[in-house]
GROMACS .gro file of C-alpha atoms in nm:
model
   79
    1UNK     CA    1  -2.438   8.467   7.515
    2UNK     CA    2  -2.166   8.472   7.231
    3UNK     CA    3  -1.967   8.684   7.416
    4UNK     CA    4  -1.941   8.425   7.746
    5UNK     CA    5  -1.869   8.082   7.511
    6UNK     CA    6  -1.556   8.347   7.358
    7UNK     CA    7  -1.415   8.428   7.632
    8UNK     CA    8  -1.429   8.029   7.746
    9UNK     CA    9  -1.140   7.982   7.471
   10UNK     CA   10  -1.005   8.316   7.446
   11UNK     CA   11  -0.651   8.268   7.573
   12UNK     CA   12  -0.510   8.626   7.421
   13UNK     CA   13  -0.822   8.892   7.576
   14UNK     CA   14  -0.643   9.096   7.877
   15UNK     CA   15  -0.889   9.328   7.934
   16UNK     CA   16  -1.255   9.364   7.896
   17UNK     CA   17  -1.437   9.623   7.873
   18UNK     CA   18  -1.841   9.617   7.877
   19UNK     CA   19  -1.880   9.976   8.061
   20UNK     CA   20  -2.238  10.078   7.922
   21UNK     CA   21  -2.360   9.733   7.740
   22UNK     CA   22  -2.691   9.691   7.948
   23UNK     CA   23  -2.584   9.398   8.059
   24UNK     CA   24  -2.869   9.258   8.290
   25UNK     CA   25  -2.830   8.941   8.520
   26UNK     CA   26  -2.842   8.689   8.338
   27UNK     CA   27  -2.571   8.805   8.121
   28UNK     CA   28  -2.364   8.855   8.422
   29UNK     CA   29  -2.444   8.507   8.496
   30UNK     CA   30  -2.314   8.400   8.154
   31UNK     CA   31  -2.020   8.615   8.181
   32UNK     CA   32  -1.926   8.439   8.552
   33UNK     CA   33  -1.963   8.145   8.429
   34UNK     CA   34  -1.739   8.151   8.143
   35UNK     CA   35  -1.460   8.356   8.368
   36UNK     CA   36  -1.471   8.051   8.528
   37UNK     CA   37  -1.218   7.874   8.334
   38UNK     CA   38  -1.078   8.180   8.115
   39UNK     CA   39  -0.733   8.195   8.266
   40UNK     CA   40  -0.588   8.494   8.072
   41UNK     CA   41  -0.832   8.797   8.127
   42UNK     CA   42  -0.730   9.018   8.435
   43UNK     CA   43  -0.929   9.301   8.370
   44UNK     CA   44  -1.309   9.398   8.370
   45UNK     CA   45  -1.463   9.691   8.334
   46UNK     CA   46  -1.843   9.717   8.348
   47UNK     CA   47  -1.886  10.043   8.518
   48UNK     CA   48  -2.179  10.215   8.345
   49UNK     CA   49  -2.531  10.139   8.234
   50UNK     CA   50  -2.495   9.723   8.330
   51UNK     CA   51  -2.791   9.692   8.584
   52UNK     CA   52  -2.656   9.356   8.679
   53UNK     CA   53  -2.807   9.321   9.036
   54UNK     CA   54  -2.745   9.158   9.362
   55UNK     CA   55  -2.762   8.793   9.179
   56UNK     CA   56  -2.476   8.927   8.917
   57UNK     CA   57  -2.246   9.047   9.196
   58UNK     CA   58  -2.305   8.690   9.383
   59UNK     CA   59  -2.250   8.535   9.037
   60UNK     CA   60  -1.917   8.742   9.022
   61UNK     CA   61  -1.826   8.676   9.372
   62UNK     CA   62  -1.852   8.326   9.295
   63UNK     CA   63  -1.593   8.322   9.006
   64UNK     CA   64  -1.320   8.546   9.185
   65UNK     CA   65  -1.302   8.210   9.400
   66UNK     CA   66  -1.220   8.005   9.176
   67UNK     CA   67  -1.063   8.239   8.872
   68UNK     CA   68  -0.691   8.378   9.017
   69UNK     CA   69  -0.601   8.569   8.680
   70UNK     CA   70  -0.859   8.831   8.723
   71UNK     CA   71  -0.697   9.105   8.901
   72UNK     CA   72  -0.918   9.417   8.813
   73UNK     CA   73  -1.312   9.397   8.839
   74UNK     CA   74  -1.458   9.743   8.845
   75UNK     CA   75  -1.818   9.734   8.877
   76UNK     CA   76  -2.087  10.085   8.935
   77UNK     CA   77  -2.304   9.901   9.239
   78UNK     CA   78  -2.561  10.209   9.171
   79UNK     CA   79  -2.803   9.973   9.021
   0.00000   0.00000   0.00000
C-alpha cells in the first residue's frame, strides 16, 4: 500500500482521514504497521464504508501500544 510506506516517512501529516475508502483488512494491516513508527500523526479518521474487521481492530490495537503520538482513532465497528 502506497499510502502505509508514506506515512512511514511522513513527519508533517497530523491528521488522517480515510472515512469511506473501503479499506478492507489487509489495508488496515498495512496502515498499523506503518503507524508503527510514524511519530507525528495523532489523528485517524476511518469512520465510514472501511469494513476492516476484527483482524484490523487487533492490528490497530497492536500499534496504539507501541505508537504514543496517536491521540484520536475513530473507527465505525458496524462492520
Amino acid at each position: 500500500c502506497c499510502l502505509a510506506l508514506s506515512l512511514q516517512q511522513n513527519s508533517c501529516l497530523k491528521t488522517l482521514d480515510l472515512n469511506d475508502t473501503g479499506m478492507t483488512k489487509v489495508g488496515a494491516r498495512a496502515l498499523a504497521a506503518s503507524l508503527c513508527v510514524n511519530t507525528s500523526l495523532a489523528c485517524v479518521f476511518a469512520t465510514v464504508n472501511n469494513p476492516i474487521g476484527e483482524e484490523g481492530y487487533r492490528d490497530f490495537i497492536r500499534m496504539l501500544r507501541v505508537n504514543s503520538s496517536i491521540q484520536d482513532l475513530y473507527f465505525d465497528g458496524a462492520d
